[in-house]
């Protein structure tokens, strides 16, 4: 991969505390990939507005997501890190793309259907969510979008819209991106065994009070095999979570204990708790320090936002030109 030629982009919604599903499914790849290209990572606050109607909470979660990323190793010298709302060209492009989007394409949106089925109000923002996401990606000519499995369809929609725009206006104005999904951690299970998600109240937050983390780990659903009997690690939730944190040797040792019997789920949960605590220990210390210096966090977002806005404006100018959108001035 040629570093200069590859634009990597991803976004994350600030609609609650980030959890280990977000970490293994997305954030870890984001941080690793900041070494591999020109990386753009942003906090998708407009997207969160489709589900969250509380200004104070949105501000707070936006700050916390920034804290989490910086504590987990996002380096603002390597990646452009910013808030979606600092790049108004994104909503501008979203409107233009929306004018080319068949309603039938949005009606196929699995994520929309899932969210409505889960009880979210079916507002227009939620319905056209993939168009805004496409604009997020296309506005920087992004090539690679690291996301979790559930975002695959949105990236396909993004490619469709880029190609539709290019065909309609006759030129290579927008670049079609590829998703990047890490298969081995495609879906991290929650404490109830379903996909871990903020919407299902089954998460293990990356950063949590010791007491609360312990309570959540201890509440992970298991079967009722008695302590003394052998257990199958491959069909157990706790083991699936342990596998995320343990190295190969630790994993084999713990799996052997499961199979031998005399090792209960309570033991496995304690093992998981200790692995989690160790894994996030340094990041937790960095986060505490950053939290005491919010101006560092806001400075990073401001500088990232400035850079992203300049890049977005470069892509936007020929698009205004070819679509015939009048502009009396550029700021
Ligand atoms: P949530 O379902 O908690 O609201 P988001 O939809 O905001 O999470 O997802 C943010 C990122 O984390 C996306 O790239 C998504 O694919 C990934 N992700 C979310 N939950 C999981 C999970 N349980 N396993 C793997 N990746 C996940
Ligand atoms: N829809 C993504 C999620 O829920 C967040 C997101 C918004 C995003 N815009 C994006 C992800 C652009 C990748 C690229 O996780």
mmCIF file of C-alpha atoms and ligand atoms in Angstrom:
data_model
loop_
_atom_site.group_PDB
_atom_site.id
_atom_site.type_symbol
_atom_site.label_atom_id
_atom_site.label_comp_id
_atom_site.label_asym_id
_atom_site.label_seq_id
_atom_site.Cartn_x
_atom_site.Cartn_y
_atom_site.Cartn_z
ATOM 1 C CA UNK A 1 0.000 0.000 0.000
ATOM 2 C CA UNK A 2 1.411 3.363 -0.947
ATOM 3 C CA UNK A 3 1.038 5.654 2.069
ATOM 4 C CA UNK A 4 0.532 8.814 0.028
ATOM 5 C CA UNK A 5 -2.089 7.276 -2.249
ATOM 6 C CA UNK A 6 -4.328 5.769 0.392
ATOM 7 C CA UNK A 7 -6.954 7.785 2.188
ATOM 8 C CA UNK A 8 -8.414 5.927 5.147
ATOM 9 C CA UNK A 9 -11.570 7.260 6.748
ATOM 10 C CA UNK A 10 -13.991 6.249 9.441
ATOM 11 C CA UNK A 11 -16.509 7.783 11.807
ATOM 12 C CA UNK A 12 -18.088 6.858 15.079
ATOM 13 C CA UNK A 13 -21.331 8.130 16.572
ATOM 14 C CA UNK A 14 -21.170 9.887 19.940
ATOM 15 C CA UNK A 15 -24.447 8.442 21.147
ATOM 16 C CA UNK A 16 -23.238 6.785 24.339
ATOM 17 C CA UNK A 17 -20.205 5.311 26.057
ATOM 18 C CA UNK A 18 -17.949 3.419 23.651
ATOM 19 C CA UNK A 19 -17.799 -0.310 24.341
ATOM 20 C CA UNK A 20 -15.441 -3.184 23.578
ATOM 21 C CA UNK A 21 -17.497 -4.126 20.485
ATOM 22 C CA UNK A 22 -16.670 -0.667 19.114
ATOM 23 C CA UNK A 23 -13.057 -1.147 20.153
ATOM 24 C CA UNK A 24 -12.388 -4.563 18.573
ATOM 25 C CA UNK A 25 -14.752 -4.021 15.643
ATOM 26 C CA UNK A 26 -13.544 -0.556 14.701
ATOM 27 C CA UNK A 27 -11.376 1.639 16.960
ATOM 28 C CA UNK A 28 -8.430 -0.765 17.213
ATOM 29 C CA UNK A 29 -8.206 -0.917 13.398
ATOM 30 C CA UNK A 30 -8.554 2.871 13.172
ATOM 31 C CA UNK A 31 -5.586 3.346 15.459
ATOM 32 C CA UNK A 32 -3.456 0.686 13.757
ATOM 33 C CA UNK A 33 -4.241 2.137 10.330
ATOM 34 C CA UNK A 34 -3.115 5.650 11.189
ATOM 35 C CA UNK A 35 0.363 4.267 10.337
ATOM 36 C CA UNK A 36 -0.714 3.032 6.908
ATOM 37 C CA UNK A 37 -2.012 6.035 5.042
ATOM 38 C CA UNK A 38 -3.534 9.453 5.224
ATOM 39 C CA UNK A 39 -6.111 8.756 7.943
ATOM 40 C CA UNK A 40 -9.268 10.761 8.739
ATOM 41 C CA UNK A 41 -11.335 9.838 11.794
ATOM 42 C CA UNK A 42 -14.312 11.836 12.906
ATOM 43 C CA UNK A 43 -17.043 12.004 15.514
ATOM 44 C CA UNK A 44 -20.349 11.652 13.675
ATOM 45 C CA UNK A 45 -22.443 14.055 15.757
ATOM 46 C CA UNK A 46 -25.015 14.800 13.012
ATOM 47 C CA UNK A 47 -25.628 11.072 12.743
ATOM 48 C CA UNK A 48 -26.192 10.851 16.490
ATOM 49 C CA UNK A 49 -28.855 13.522 16.244
ATOM 50 C CA UNK A 50 -31.045 10.981 14.424
ATOM 51 C CA UNK A 51 -31.410 9.123 17.711
ATOM 52 C CA UNK A 52 -30.305 11.490 20.492
ATOM 53 C CA UNK A 53 -32.322 14.662 21.244
ATOM 54 C CA UNK A 54 -30.441 16.089 24.186
ATOM 55 C CA UNK A 55 -27.901 18.842 23.463
ATOM 56 C CA UNK A 56 -26.016 18.500 26.734
ATOM 57 C CA UNK A 57 -25.685 14.750 26.329
ATOM 58 C CA UNK A 58 -24.508 15.087 22.707
ATOM 59 C CA UNK A 59 -21.829 17.607 23.732
ATOM 60 C CA UNK A 60 -20.694 15.403 26.596
ATOM 61 C CA UNK A 61 -20.551 12.205 24.488
ATOM 62 C CA UNK A 62 -18.673 14.073 21.744
ATOM 63 C CA UNK A 63 -16.039 15.099 24.284
ATOM 64 C CA UNK A 64 -15.892 11.589 25.732
ATOM 65 C CA UNK A 65 -15.445 9.924 22.344
ATOM 66 C CA UNK A 66 -12.562 12.312 21.661
ATOM 67 C CA UNK A 67 -11.064 11.446 25.062
ATOM 68 C CA UNK A 68 -11.463 7.721 24.413
ATOM 69 C CA UNK A 69 -9.744 7.835 21.018
ATOM 70 C CA UNK A 70 -6.846 9.935 22.258
ATOM 71 C CA UNK A 71 -6.413 7.734 25.338
ATOM 72 C CA UNK A 72 -6.504 4.594 23.194
ATOM 73 C CA UNK A 73 -3.655 5.818 21.013
ATOM 74 C CA UNK A 74 -5.007 8.049 18.264
ATOM 75 C CA UNK A 75 -2.113 10.316 17.386
ATOM 76 C CA UNK A 76 -3.195 13.711 16.018
ATOM 77 C CA UNK A 77 0.224 14.031 14.367
ATOM 78 C CA UNK A 78 -0.567 10.971 12.272
ATOM 79 C CA UNK A 79 -4.327 11.124 11.761
ATOM 80 C CA UNK A 80 -6.749 13.982 11.167
ATOM 81 C CA UNK A 81 -9.232 13.749 14.049
ATOM 82 C CA UNK A 82 -12.272 16.020 14.075
ATOM 83 C CA UNK A 83 -15.983 16.552 14.610
ATOM 84 C CA UNK A 84 -18.242 15.965 11.592
ATOM 85 C CA UNK A 85 -19.989 19.297 12.202
ATOM 86 C CA UNK A 86 -16.722 21.202 11.650
ATOM 87 C CA UNK A 87 -16.941 20.317 7.955
ATOM 88 C CA UNK A 88 -20.165 21.901 6.608
ATOM 89 C CA UNK A 89 -19.298 20.665 3.094
ATOM 90 C CA UNK A 90 -20.461 17.248 4.293
ATOM 91 C CA UNK A 91 -24.090 18.272 4.744
ATOM 92 C CA UNK A 92 -23.868 20.251 1.497
ATOM 93 C CA UNK A 93 -22.715 17.171 -0.435
ATOM 94 C CA UNK A 94 -25.307 15.027 1.346
ATOM 95 C CA UNK A 95 -28.074 17.219 -0.088
ATOM 96 C CA UNK A 96 -26.669 16.916 -3.604
ATOM 97 C CA UNK A 97 -26.319 13.131 -3.286
ATOM 98 C CA UNK A 98 -29.834 12.931 -1.842
ATOM 99 C CA UNK A 99 -31.138 14.513 -5.011
ATOM 100 C CA UNK A 100 -29.724 11.557 -6.951
ATOM 101 C CA UNK A 101 -30.821 8.838 -4.536
ATOM 102 C CA UNK A 102 -33.862 6.707 -5.395
ATOM 103 C CA UNK A 103 -36.204 6.333 -2.411
ATOM 104 C CA UNK A 104 -36.183 2.584 -3.148
ATOM 105 C CA UNK A 105 -32.443 2.428 -2.344
ATOM 106 C CA UNK A 106 -33.039 3.840 1.138
ATOM 107 C CA UNK A 107 -36.013 1.508 1.625
ATOM 108 C CA UNK A 108 -33.601 -1.431 1.366
ATOM 109 C CA UNK A 109 -31.566 -0.071 4.293
ATOM 110 C CA UNK A 110 -31.190 -2.865 6.850
ATOM 111 C CA UNK A 111 -29.835 -0.560 9.510
ATOM 112 C CA UNK A 112 -32.903 1.736 9.236
ATOM 113 C CA UNK A 113 -35.271 -1.208 9.546
ATOM 114 C CA UNK A 114 -33.332 -2.584 12.536
ATOM 115 C CA UNK A 115 -33.341 0.762 14.322
ATOM 116 C CA UNK A 116 -37.061 1.283 13.794
ATOM 117 C CA UNK A 117 -37.743 -2.299 14.916
ATOM 118 C CA UNK A 118 -35.684 -1.522 18.046
ATOM 119 C CA UNK A 119 -38.047 1.362 18.832
ATOM 120 C CA UNK A 120 -36.340 4.424 17.339
ATOM 121 C CA UNK A 121 -38.607 7.085 15.867
ATOM 122 C CA UNK A 122 -38.571 6.653 12.060
ATOM 123 C CA UNK A 123 -37.516 10.245 11.225
ATOM 124 C CA UNK A 124 -36.185 11.393 7.842
ATOM 125 C CA UNK A 125 -32.655 11.771 9.219
ATOM 126 C CA UNK A 126 -32.652 8.121 10.194
ATOM 127 C CA UNK A 127 -34.047 7.158 6.782
ATOM 128 C CA UNK A 128 -31.437 9.109 4.819
ATOM 129 C CA UNK A 129 -28.610 8.292 7.257
ATOM 130 C CA UNK A 130 -26.634 6.349 4.578
ATOM 131 C CA UNK A 131 -26.589 9.435 2.311
ATOM 132 C CA UNK A 132 -24.923 11.544 4.988
ATOM 133 C CA UNK A 133 -22.522 8.675 5.626
ATOM 134 C CA UNK A 134 -21.723 8.517 1.887
ATOM 135 C CA UNK A 135 -20.986 12.252 1.908
ATOM 136 C CA UNK A 136 -18.670 11.769 4.934
ATOM 137 C CA UNK A 137 -16.661 9.264 2.945
ATOM 138 C CA UNK A 138 -16.736 10.824 -0.517
ATOM 139 C CA UNK A 139 -15.875 14.379 0.537
ATOM 140 C CA UNK A 140 -12.216 13.391 1.213
ATOM 141 C CA UNK A 141 -11.852 11.014 -1.776
ATOM 142 C CA UNK A 142 -11.461 8.197 0.761
ATOM 143 C CA UNK A 143 -10.291 4.799 -0.509
ATOM 144 C CA UNK A 144 -10.579 2.556 2.543
ATOM 145 C CA UNK A 145 -13.235 2.589 5.259
ATOM 146 C CA UNK A 146 -12.457 0.418 8.298
ATOM 147 C CA UNK A 147 -15.778 -0.541 9.964
ATOM 148 C CA UNK A 148 -17.624 -3.417 11.624
ATOM 149 C CA UNK A 149 -19.592 -5.961 9.590
ATOM 150 C CA UNK A 150 -22.903 -4.135 10.166
ATOM 151 C CA UNK A 151 -21.714 -1.164 8.088
ATOM 152 C CA UNK A 152 -21.116 -3.152 4.896
ATOM 153 C CA UNK A 153 -24.383 -2.132 3.260
ATOM 154 C CA UNK A 154 -23.799 1.554 3.967
ATOM 155 C CA UNK A 155 -20.454 1.406 2.159
ATOM 156 C CA UNK A 156 -22.124 -0.350 -0.778
ATOM 157 C CA UNK A 157 -24.690 2.451 -0.894
ATOM 158 C CA UNK A 158 -21.801 4.932 -0.820
ATOM 159 C CA UNK A 159 -20.196 3.268 -3.862
ATOM 160 C CA UNK A 160 -23.566 3.294 -5.647
ATOM 161 C CA UNK A 161 -24.004 7.001 -5.029
ATOM 162 C CA UNK A 162 -20.449 7.873 -6.136
ATOM 163 C CA UNK A 163 -20.923 5.943 -9.346
ATOM 164 C CA UNK A 164 -24.369 7.473 -9.933
ATOM 165 C CA UNK A 165 -22.956 10.962 -9.473
ATOM 166 C CA UNK A 166 -20.023 10.308 -11.811
ATOM 167 C CA UNK A 167 -22.320 8.856 -14.491
ATOM 168 C CA UNK A 168 -24.894 11.592 -14.214
ATOM 169 C CA UNK A 169 -22.395 14.430 -14.460
ATOM 170 C CA UNK A 170 -19.874 12.665 -16.707
ATOM 171 C CA UNK A 171 -16.521 12.615 -14.932
ATOM 172 C CA UNK A 172 -14.437 11.112 -12.128
ATOM 173 C CA UNK A 173 -15.597 13.527 -9.471
ATOM 174 C CA UNK A 174 -15.979 11.028 -6.649
ATOM 175 C CA UNK A 175 -13.856 8.008 -5.672
ATOM 176 C CA UNK A 176 -15.537 4.664 -4.929
ATOM 177 C CA UNK A 177 -14.260 3.361 -1.564
ATOM 178 C CA UNK A 178 -13.825 -0.174 -0.191
ATOM 179 C CA UNK A 179 -14.821 -1.310 3.276
ATOM 180 C CA UNK A 180 -12.202 -2.976 5.487
ATOM 181 C CA UNK A 181 -13.697 -5.488 7.918
ATOM 182 C CA UNK A 182 -11.645 -7.628 10.290
ATOM 183 C CA UNK A 183 -13.383 -11.004 10.083
ATOM 184 C CA UNK A 184 -12.081 -12.615 13.280
ATOM 185 C CA UNK A 185 -13.763 -9.981 15.447
ATOM 186 C CA UNK A 186 -16.637 -9.243 13.110
ATOM 187 C CA UNK A 187 -19.243 -9.372 15.895
ATOM 188 C CA UNK A 188 -18.368 -9.013 19.563
ATOM 189 C CA UNK A 189 -21.074 -10.578 21.775
ATOM 190 C CA UNK A 190 -22.709 -8.564 24.540
ATOM 191 C CA UNK A 191 -23.387 -9.660 28.124
ATOM 192 C CA UNK A 192 -26.609 -11.340 26.942
ATOM 193 C CA UNK A 193 -24.934 -13.183 24.052
ATOM 194 C CA UNK A 194 -26.495 -10.970 21.332
ATOM 195 C CA UNK A 195 -24.363 -8.507 19.335
ATOM 196 C CA UNK A 196 -22.920 -5.981 21.791
ATOM 197 C CA UNK A 197 -24.636 -2.641 21.123
ATOM 198 C CA UNK A 198 -25.465 0.598 22.910
ATOM 199 C CA UNK A 199 -29.068 0.035 21.828
ATOM 200 C CA UNK A 200 -29.360 -3.361 23.570
ATOM 201 C CA UNK A 201 -28.102 -2.353 27.007
ATOM 202 C CA UNK A 202 -25.669 -5.292 26.982
ATOM 203 C CA UNK A 203 -22.320 -3.511 26.695
ATOM 204 C CA UNK A 204 -18.998 -3.648 28.481
ATOM 205 C CA UNK A 205 -17.740 -0.045 28.203
ATOM 206 C CA UNK A 206 -14.027 0.361 27.376
ATOM 207 C CA UNK A 207 -13.669 2.772 30.286
ATOM 208 C CA UNK A 208 -15.840 2.068 33.298
ATOM 209 C CA UNK A 209 -15.763 2.389 37.068
ATOM 210 C CA UNK A 210 -14.168 -0.717 38.623
ATOM 211 C CA UNK A 211 -17.374 -1.626 40.459
ATOM 212 C CA UNK A 212 -19.608 -1.220 37.458
ATOM 213 C CA UNK A 213 -17.240 -3.196 35.200
ATOM 214 C CA UNK A 214 -17.175 -6.035 37.706
ATOM 215 C CA UNK A 215 -20.964 -6.079 37.989
ATOM 216 C CA UNK A 216 -21.382 -6.212 34.206
ATOM 217 C CA UNK A 217 -18.789 -8.960 33.724
ATOM 218 C CA UNK A 218 -20.381 -11.032 36.498
ATOM 219 C CA UNK A 219 -23.775 -10.653 34.791
ATOM 220 C CA UNK A 220 -22.665 -12.246 31.478
ATOM 221 C CA UNK A 221 -25.137 -14.916 30.462
ATOM 222 C CA UNK A 222 -23.853 -18.529 30.496
ATOM 223 C CA UNK A 223 -25.495 -21.944 30.449
ATOM 224 C CA UNK A 224 -26.105 -23.786 33.702
ATOM 225 C CA UNK A 225 -23.468 -26.543 33.496
ATOM 226 C CA UNK A 226 -22.417 -27.247 37.117
ATOM 227 C CA UNK A 227 -18.955 -26.176 38.245
ATOM 228 C CA UNK A 228 -17.439 -29.670 38.404
ATOM 229 C CA UNK A 229 -18.485 -30.709 34.870
ATOM 230 C CA UNK A 230 -16.376 -30.185 31.707
ATOM 231 C CA UNK A 231 -17.429 -27.221 29.555
ATOM 232 C CA UNK A 232 -17.118 -26.341 25.899
ATOM 233 C CA UNK A 233 -15.157 -23.065 25.579
ATOM 234 C CA UNK A 234 -16.227 -22.634 21.958
ATOM 235 C CA UNK A 235 -19.906 -22.274 22.772
ATOM 236 C CA UNK A 236 -19.453 -19.905 25.729
ATOM 237 C CA UNK A 237 -19.821 -16.143 25.743
ATOM 238 C CA UNK A 238 -17.304 -15.529 28.503
ATOM 239 C CA UNK A 239 -14.683 -17.479 26.573
ATOM 240 C CA UNK A 240 -15.488 -15.563 23.385
ATOM 241 C CA UNK A 241 -14.788 -12.331 25.277
ATOM 242 C CA UNK A 242 -11.676 -13.752 26.959
ATOM 243 C CA UNK A 243 -10.346 -14.607 23.478
ATOM 244 C CA UNK A 244 -10.337 -10.916 22.581
ATOM 245 C CA UNK A 245 -7.927 -10.047 25.374
ATOM 246 C CA UNK A 246 -5.827 -13.192 25.907
ATOM 247 C CA UNK A 247 -2.756 -14.205 23.918
ATOM 248 C CA UNK A 248 -2.615 -17.689 22.324
ATOM 249 C CA UNK A 249 -0.940 -19.370 25.320
ATOM 250 C CA UNK A 250 -3.386 -17.883 27.830
ATOM 251 C CA UNK A 251 -6.292 -18.891 25.585
ATOM 252 C CA UNK A 252 -5.121 -22.501 25.373
ATOM 253 C CA UNK A 253 -4.590 -22.685 29.138
ATOM 254 C CA UNK A 254 -8.068 -21.342 29.866
ATOM 255 C CA UNK A 255 -9.684 -23.584 27.227
ATOM 256 C CA UNK A 256 -7.965 -26.598 28.848
ATOM 257 C CA UNK A 257 -9.427 -25.602 32.234
ATOM 258 C CA UNK A 258 -12.927 -25.419 30.680
ATOM 259 C CA UNK A 259 -12.560 -28.918 29.199
ATOM 260 C CA UNK A 260 -11.099 -30.462 32.356
ATOM 261 C CA UNK A 261 -14.078 -29.609 34.598
ATOM 262 C CA UNK A 262 -13.848 -28.223 38.134
ATOM 263 C CA UNK A 263 -13.633 -24.736 36.606
ATOM 264 C CA UNK A 264 -16.805 -22.669 36.823
ATOM 265 C CA UNK A 265 -18.100 -19.712 34.829
ATOM 266 C CA UNK A 266 -17.440 -17.555 37.904
ATOM 267 C CA UNK A 267 -13.730 -18.399 37.600
ATOM 268 C CA UNK A 268 -13.783 -17.578 33.900
ATOM 269 C CA UNK A 269 -15.476 -14.236 34.579
ATOM 270 C CA UNK A 270 -12.794 -13.301 37.118
ATOM 271 C CA UNK A 271 -10.172 -14.205 34.524
ATOM 272 C CA UNK A 272 -11.930 -11.996 31.965
ATOM 273 C CA UNK A 273 -12.143 -9.097 34.426
ATOM 274 C CA UNK A 274 -8.451 -9.248 35.186
ATOM 275 C CA UNK A 275 -7.520 -9.494 31.474
ATOM 276 C CA UNK A 276 -9.718 -6.477 30.686
ATOM 277 C CA UNK A 277 -8.286 -4.425 33.533
ATOM 278 C CA UNK A 278 -4.736 -5.126 32.372
ATOM 279 C CA UNK A 279 -5.518 -4.523 28.720
ATOM 280 C CA UNK A 280 -6.958 -1.041 29.244
ATOM 281 C CA UNK A 281 -4.786 -0.062 32.211
ATOM 282 C CA UNK A 282 -2.434 2.353 30.429
ATOM 283 C CA UNK A 283 -5.190 3.864 28.315
ATOM 284 C CA UNK A 284 -7.213 4.467 31.474
ATOM 285 C CA UNK A 285 -4.314 6.391 33.019
ATOM 286 C CA UNK A 286 -3.897 8.497 29.869
ATOM 287 C CA UNK A 287 -7.624 9.190 29.832
ATOM 288 C CA UNK A 288 -7.640 10.458 33.420
ATOM 289 C CA UNK A 289 -4.829 12.917 32.590
ATOM 290 C CA UNK A 290 -6.556 14.153 29.438
ATOM 291 C CA UNK A 291 -9.852 14.580 31.216
ATOM 292 C CA UNK A 292 -8.134 17.062 33.514
ATOM 293 C CA UNK A 293 -6.991 19.066 30.458
ATOM 294 C CA UNK A 294 -10.029 19.419 28.193
ATOM 295 C CA UNK A 295 -8.395 22.237 26.222
ATOM 296 C CA UNK A 296 -5.897 19.717 24.776
ATOM 297 C CA UNK A 297 -8.808 17.669 23.466
ATOM 298 C CA UNK A 298 -10.625 20.679 21.977
ATOM 299 C CA UNK A 299 -7.387 21.923 20.369
ATOM 300 C CA UNK A 300 -6.945 18.580 18.626
ATOM 301 C CA UNK A 301 -10.516 18.706 17.290
ATOM 302 C CA UNK A 302 -10.126 22.288 16.094
ATOM 303 C CA UNK A 303 -6.877 21.633 14.216
ATOM 304 C CA UNK A 304 -8.261 18.405 12.744
ATOM 305 C CA UNK A 305 -11.446 20.205 11.712
ATOM 306 C CA UNK A 306 -9.507 22.954 9.943
ATOM 307 C CA UNK A 307 -7.463 20.473 7.933
ATOM 308 C CA UNK A 308 -10.495 18.325 7.058
ATOM 309 C CA UNK A 309 -12.472 21.375 5.964
ATOM 310 C CA UNK A 310 -9.713 22.499 3.600
ATOM 311 C CA UNK A 311 -9.539 19.034 2.022
ATOM 312 C CA UNK A 312 -13.339 18.842 1.745
ATOM 313 C CA UNK A 313 -13.535 22.227 0.051
ATOM 314 C CA UNK A 314 -11.105 21.020 -2.656
ATOM 315 C CA UNK A 315 -13.417 18.129 -3.507
ATOM 316 C CA UNK A 316 -16.541 20.268 -3.240
ATOM 317 C CA UNK A 317 -15.536 23.027 -5.678
ATOM 318 C CA UNK A 318 -15.671 20.957 -8.902
ATOM 319 C CA UNK A 319 -18.900 19.375 -7.664
ATOM 320 C CA UNK A 320 -20.591 22.771 -7.273
ATOM 321 C CA UNK A 321 -19.261 23.721 -10.664
ATOM 322 C CA UNK A 322 -20.541 20.649 -12.527
ATOM 323 C CA UNK A 323 -23.925 20.597 -10.756
ATOM 324 C CA UNK A 324 -24.392 24.315 -11.415
ATOM 325 C CA UNK A 325 -24.711 25.316 -7.786
ATOM 326 C CA UNK A 326 -24.041 29.050 -7.564
ATOM 327 C CA UNK A 327 -21.655 30.391 -4.914
ATOM 328 C CA UNK A 328 -21.066 34.134 -4.476
ATOM 329 C CA UNK A 329 -18.119 33.589 -2.151
ATOM 330 C CA UNK A 330 -16.093 30.802 -0.549
ATOM 331 C CA UNK A 331 -15.363 30.703 3.154
HETATM 332 P P1 LIG B 1 -23.643 0.510 18.577
HETATM 333 O O1 LIG B 1 -24.265 -0.712 17.946
HETATM 334 O O2 LIG B 1 -23.178 0.226 19.956
HETATM 335 O O3 LIG B 1 -24.540 1.725 18.516
HETATM 336 P P2 LIG B 1 -22.198 1.768 16.483
HETATM 337 O O4 LIG B 1 -23.290 1.407 15.520
HETATM 338 O O5 LIG B 1 -22.045 3.195 16.900
HETATM 339 O O6 LIG B 1 -22.341 0.832 17.752
HETATM 340 O O7 LIG B 1 -20.830 1.227 15.881
HETATM 341 C C1 LIG B 1 -19.578 1.909 15.862
HETATM 342 C C2 LIG B 1 -18.554 1.010 15.187
HETATM 343 O O8 LIG B 1 -18.308 -0.155 15.983
HETATM 344 C C3 LIG B 1 -18.999 0.466 13.820
HETATM 345 O O9 LIG B 1 -17.912 0.370 12.943
HETATM 346 C C4 LIG B 1 -19.551 -0.879 14.150
HETATM 347 O O10 LIG B 1 -19.542 -1.770 13.080
HETATM 348 C C5 LIG B 1 -18.635 -1.339 15.270
HETATM 349 N N1 LIG B 1 -19.339 -2.218 16.193
HETATM 350 C C6 LIG B 1 -20.392 -1.906 16.973
HETATM 351 N N2 LIG B 1 -20.793 -2.960 17.716
HETATM 352 C C7 LIG B 1 -19.956 -3.978 17.381
HETATM 353 C C8 LIG B 1 -19.852 -5.342 17.818
HETATM 354 N N3 LIG B 1 -20.666 -5.857 18.732
HETATM 355 N N4 LIG B 1 -18.884 -6.093 17.259
HETATM 356 C C9 LIG B 1 -18.042 -5.582 16.351
HETATM 357 N N5 LIG B 1 -18.077 -4.304 15.904
HETATM 358 C C10 LIG B 1 -19.026 -3.504 16.404
HETATM 359 N N1 LIG B 2 -22.649 4.675 10.670
HETATM 360 C C1 LIG B 2 -21.419 4.534 11.407
HETATM 361 C C2 LIG B 2 -21.724 3.732 12.674
HETATM 362 O O1 LIG B 2 -22.814 3.700 13.159
HETATM 363 C C3 LIG B 2 -20.823 5.866 11.776
HETATM 364 C C4 LIG B 2 -20.395 6.613 10.560
HETATM 365 C C5 LIG B 2 -20.912 7.801 10.124
HETATM 366 C C6 LIG B 2 -19.371 6.240 9.649
HETATM 367 N N2 LIG B 2 -20.285 8.190 8.996
HETATM 368 C C7 LIG B 2 -19.343 7.279 8.666
HETATM 369 C C8 LIG B 2 -18.509 5.160 9.550
HETATM 370 C C9 LIG B 2 -18.459 7.210 7.583
HETATM 371 C C10 LIG B 2 -17.630 5.102 8.480
HETATM 372 C C11 LIG B 2 -17.608 6.124 7.499
HETATM 373 O O2 LIG B 2 -20.830 3.158 13.179
#
